[in-house]
XYZ file of C-alpha atoms in Angstrom:
244
model
C 80.492 97.027 124.983
C 82.669 93.739 126.287
C 84.463 94.229 123.049
C 85.278 97.600 123.616
C 86.400 97.333 126.915
C 88.578 94.639 125.833
C 90.277 96.558 123.468
C 90.762 99.834 125.846
C 92.177 97.126 128.459
C 94.864 95.615 125.832
C 95.929 98.798 124.446
C 95.973 100.434 128.226
C 98.014 97.141 129.658
C 100.315 97.257 126.506
C 101.332 100.785 126.522
C 100.787 102.030 129.776
C 98.265 104.536 128.794
C 96.482 105.337 131.989
C 98.271 106.084 135.372
C 96.892 107.039 138.785
C 95.868 110.545 139.212
C 95.834 111.191 135.197
C 93.165 113.863 134.437
C 92.191 112.781 130.634
C 90.479 115.152 128.188
C 88.231 113.272 125.466
C 88.282 114.912 122.087
C 84.785 114.907 120.947
C 84.073 115.144 117.100
C 80.561 114.228 117.320
C 81.349 111.179 115.291
C 80.583 107.364 116.329
C 84.533 106.828 117.892
C 84.998 109.558 119.710
C 81.197 109.369 121.566
C 81.865 105.771 122.168
C 85.252 106.289 123.658
C 83.297 108.786 126.045
C 81.151 106.459 127.316
C 83.727 103.069 127.259
C 86.158 105.411 129.109
C 83.304 106.381 131.723
C 82.897 102.527 132.220
C 86.547 101.629 131.829
C 86.604 104.089 135.371
C 84.889 101.259 137.373
C 87.083 98.627 136.177
C 90.957 100.155 135.943
C 93.157 99.320 138.408
C 93.966 102.856 138.403
C 91.871 106.257 139.560
C 91.643 108.638 137.035
C 89.498 112.142 135.781
C 87.883 112.413 132.695
C 85.968 115.303 131.194
C 85.284 115.998 126.950
C 85.539 118.890 125.185
C 83.808 119.483 121.513
C 86.248 121.588 119.214
C 83.875 123.678 117.343
C 85.311 125.211 114.150
C 83.141 128.174 113.811
C 82.505 126.824 109.909
C 78.971 125.113 109.980
C 76.278 125.752 112.720
C 76.175 122.740 114.986
C 73.631 121.546 117.602
C 75.155 119.825 120.432
C 72.235 119.792 122.248
C 71.861 116.057 122.011
C 75.635 115.351 123.044
C 75.227 117.532 126.102
C 72.480 115.435 126.933
C 74.457 112.259 126.498
C 77.340 113.446 128.579
C 75.236 114.582 131.384
C 73.301 110.851 131.285
C 76.175 109.015 131.584
C 78.336 111.470 133.772
C 81.050 112.863 132.042
C 81.553 116.983 132.312
C 81.288 117.790 128.721
C 82.345 121.935 127.028
C 82.268 123.200 123.375
C 85.153 124.962 122.549
C 84.018 127.515 119.931
C 86.995 128.377 117.417
C 87.401 129.994 114.287
C 89.638 127.398 112.130
C 86.872 126.642 109.874
C 87.258 129.992 108.664
C 91.411 130.303 108.760
C 90.994 127.144 106.608
C 88.301 127.584 104.295
C 88.259 131.228 103.609
C 91.134 133.184 104.625
C 93.896 130.491 103.856
C 91.686 129.259 101.122
C 93.576 125.702 101.067
C 93.060 123.570 98.073
C 94.159 120.725 100.347
C 92.785 121.874 103.749
C 92.901 118.483 106.066
C 96.826 118.700 107.344
C 95.982 122.428 108.178
C 92.861 121.672 109.681
C 93.978 118.993 111.563
C 97.126 120.950 112.764
C 95.173 123.717 113.773
C 92.559 121.383 115.584
C 94.926 119.358 117.498
C 96.535 122.468 118.901
C 93.417 124.231 120.101
C 92.338 121.000 122.033
C 95.955 120.447 123.684
C 95.948 123.771 124.931
C 91.998 123.717 126.110
C 93.065 120.802 127.566
C 95.889 121.873 129.326
C 94.198 125.258 130.598
C 91.514 122.407 132.531
C 94.412 120.850 134.384
C 94.476 117.812 132.282
C 97.956 115.679 131.767
C 96.396 113.671 128.734
C 94.068 114.079 125.689
C 92.110 110.730 124.404
C 91.166 110.755 121.225
C 88.707 108.086 119.073
C 91.037 106.771 116.449
C 90.183 103.108 115.734
C 92.444 100.016 114.327
C 91.115 101.078 110.751
C 92.589 104.592 111.126
C 95.496 103.211 112.367
C 95.915 101.128 109.112
C 94.666 104.287 106.410
C 97.608 106.081 108.158
C 100.065 103.583 107.904
C 99.259 103.382 103.698
C 98.781 107.553 103.708
C 102.469 107.544 104.797
C 103.997 104.689 102.283
C 102.379 106.053 99.318
C 102.276 109.683 99.608
C 105.696 110.384 101.897
C 107.505 107.266 101.281
C 107.910 106.237 104.973
C 106.997 103.704 106.902
C 105.161 105.225 109.364
C 101.444 105.724 111.310
C 100.482 107.658 114.659
C 101.378 106.159 117.555
C 99.047 104.843 120.521
C 100.861 107.233 123.275
C 102.534 110.521 122.076
C 103.531 112.662 124.585
C 103.833 116.702 123.626
C 106.581 118.591 125.230
C 105.197 121.861 123.904
C 101.752 121.651 124.898
C 102.484 119.570 128.402
C 99.998 117.025 127.701
C 100.517 113.074 126.458
C 98.110 112.272 123.506
C 96.492 108.131 124.012
C 94.333 106.526 121.642
C 92.586 103.851 123.635
C 90.330 102.608 120.572
C 93.545 101.745 118.827
C 93.064 98.108 118.710
C 89.027 97.879 117.893
C 88.147 97.246 114.680
C 86.165 100.389 113.212
C 82.997 97.591 112.335
C 82.433 97.059 116.171
C 82.531 101.268 116.569
C 80.070 101.171 113.878
C 77.847 98.449 115.704
C 77.973 100.278 118.913
C 77.083 103.322 117.676
C 73.721 101.948 116.232
C 73.020 99.869 119.218
C 73.883 102.558 121.660
C 71.784 105.437 119.438
C 74.692 107.919 119.864
C 73.618 111.188 119.229
C 76.428 111.406 116.125
C 76.791 115.002 114.502
C 76.737 115.260 110.790
C 80.367 116.039 109.087
C 80.755 119.873 109.694
C 83.671 119.661 106.692
C 82.991 120.561 102.957
C 85.617 117.935 102.037
C 84.241 115.038 104.394
C 84.322 111.771 102.346
C 86.370 112.728 99.369
C 89.590 112.987 101.117
C 92.771 110.851 100.696
C 92.152 109.111 103.549
C 88.937 107.512 102.270
C 90.841 106.550 98.907
C 93.208 104.554 101.208
C 89.998 103.110 102.650
C 88.549 101.822 99.494
C 92.442 100.568 98.614
C 92.210 98.277 101.807
C 88.913 96.885 100.968
C 89.946 96.218 97.496
C 93.009 94.222 98.763
C 90.955 92.695 101.086
C 89.227 90.790 98.337
C 91.669 88.634 97.965
C 93.595 88.852 101.193
C 90.682 88.566 103.635
C 93.139 88.639 106.876
C 95.178 92.018 105.916
C 93.925 93.981 108.416
C 94.896 91.496 111.039
C 98.353 91.165 109.248
C 99.241 94.418 109.283
C 98.211 95.272 112.692
C 100.065 91.803 113.981
C 103.255 93.774 112.007
C 102.697 96.822 114.111
C 102.282 95.030 117.042
C 105.529 92.937 116.866
C 108.176 95.157 118.232
C 111.119 92.668 118.228
C 110.624 92.207 114.401
C 109.609 95.721 113.288
C 109.892 98.192 115.732
C 107.698 100.704 114.111
C 106.365 101.132 117.894
C 109.377 100.394 119.687
C 109.417 103.674 121.558
C 105.948 103.550 123.344
C 106.287 99.822 124.530
C 106.515 100.174 128.188
C 106.858 97.634 130.747
C 104.108 98.840 133.734
C 105.159 98.233 137.537
C 102.350 96.114 138.978
């Protein structure tokens, strides 16, 4: 857990993610990353120089029945207020719209619902569990399918909903997430989506694994490029100088 907290601290300091008085909603998907983030943020509260609150919300898609009993118990054990918001997003995407490529619409609806629920509970920030590999996979998706150099930012203010998205695990390799999930025996839920494991994102994961056979430090070099605003500037607008 020391490595996880170290990555959160570096991301927080580099991008000024957390400020005094923040109320942060952790979006809990039921996967390893969001559950690890929930516990890590609770621990980070103890060591951070800034005072902030955290709550957690799981967004149920109303598509496949999910049992949140174990996650509720886990959240209660570590002292994080936890709620489940039940939606009909799954039905909208798969039944009403019958999307052939449902991921983009589903993600948009989930983000909107989570942000609204967070704001309704007085939260000014929403923390998502994206790790380092999520950043790099998104970069490849944008490059190969959209023809642009882009990936999601560590900090994203949203004027319409009034919340700011932060990604505290953005510097953490996925391998650490997997290892900690096993060590902590996190109550991971099974995927509740029919296309899970068969998406373009999975193809990007396989692509990086293929390239890494001849370039073992591929992931480190890509992150170095993203974190070097003086030369490349992809994240220029999110680099902030934090007041001491």
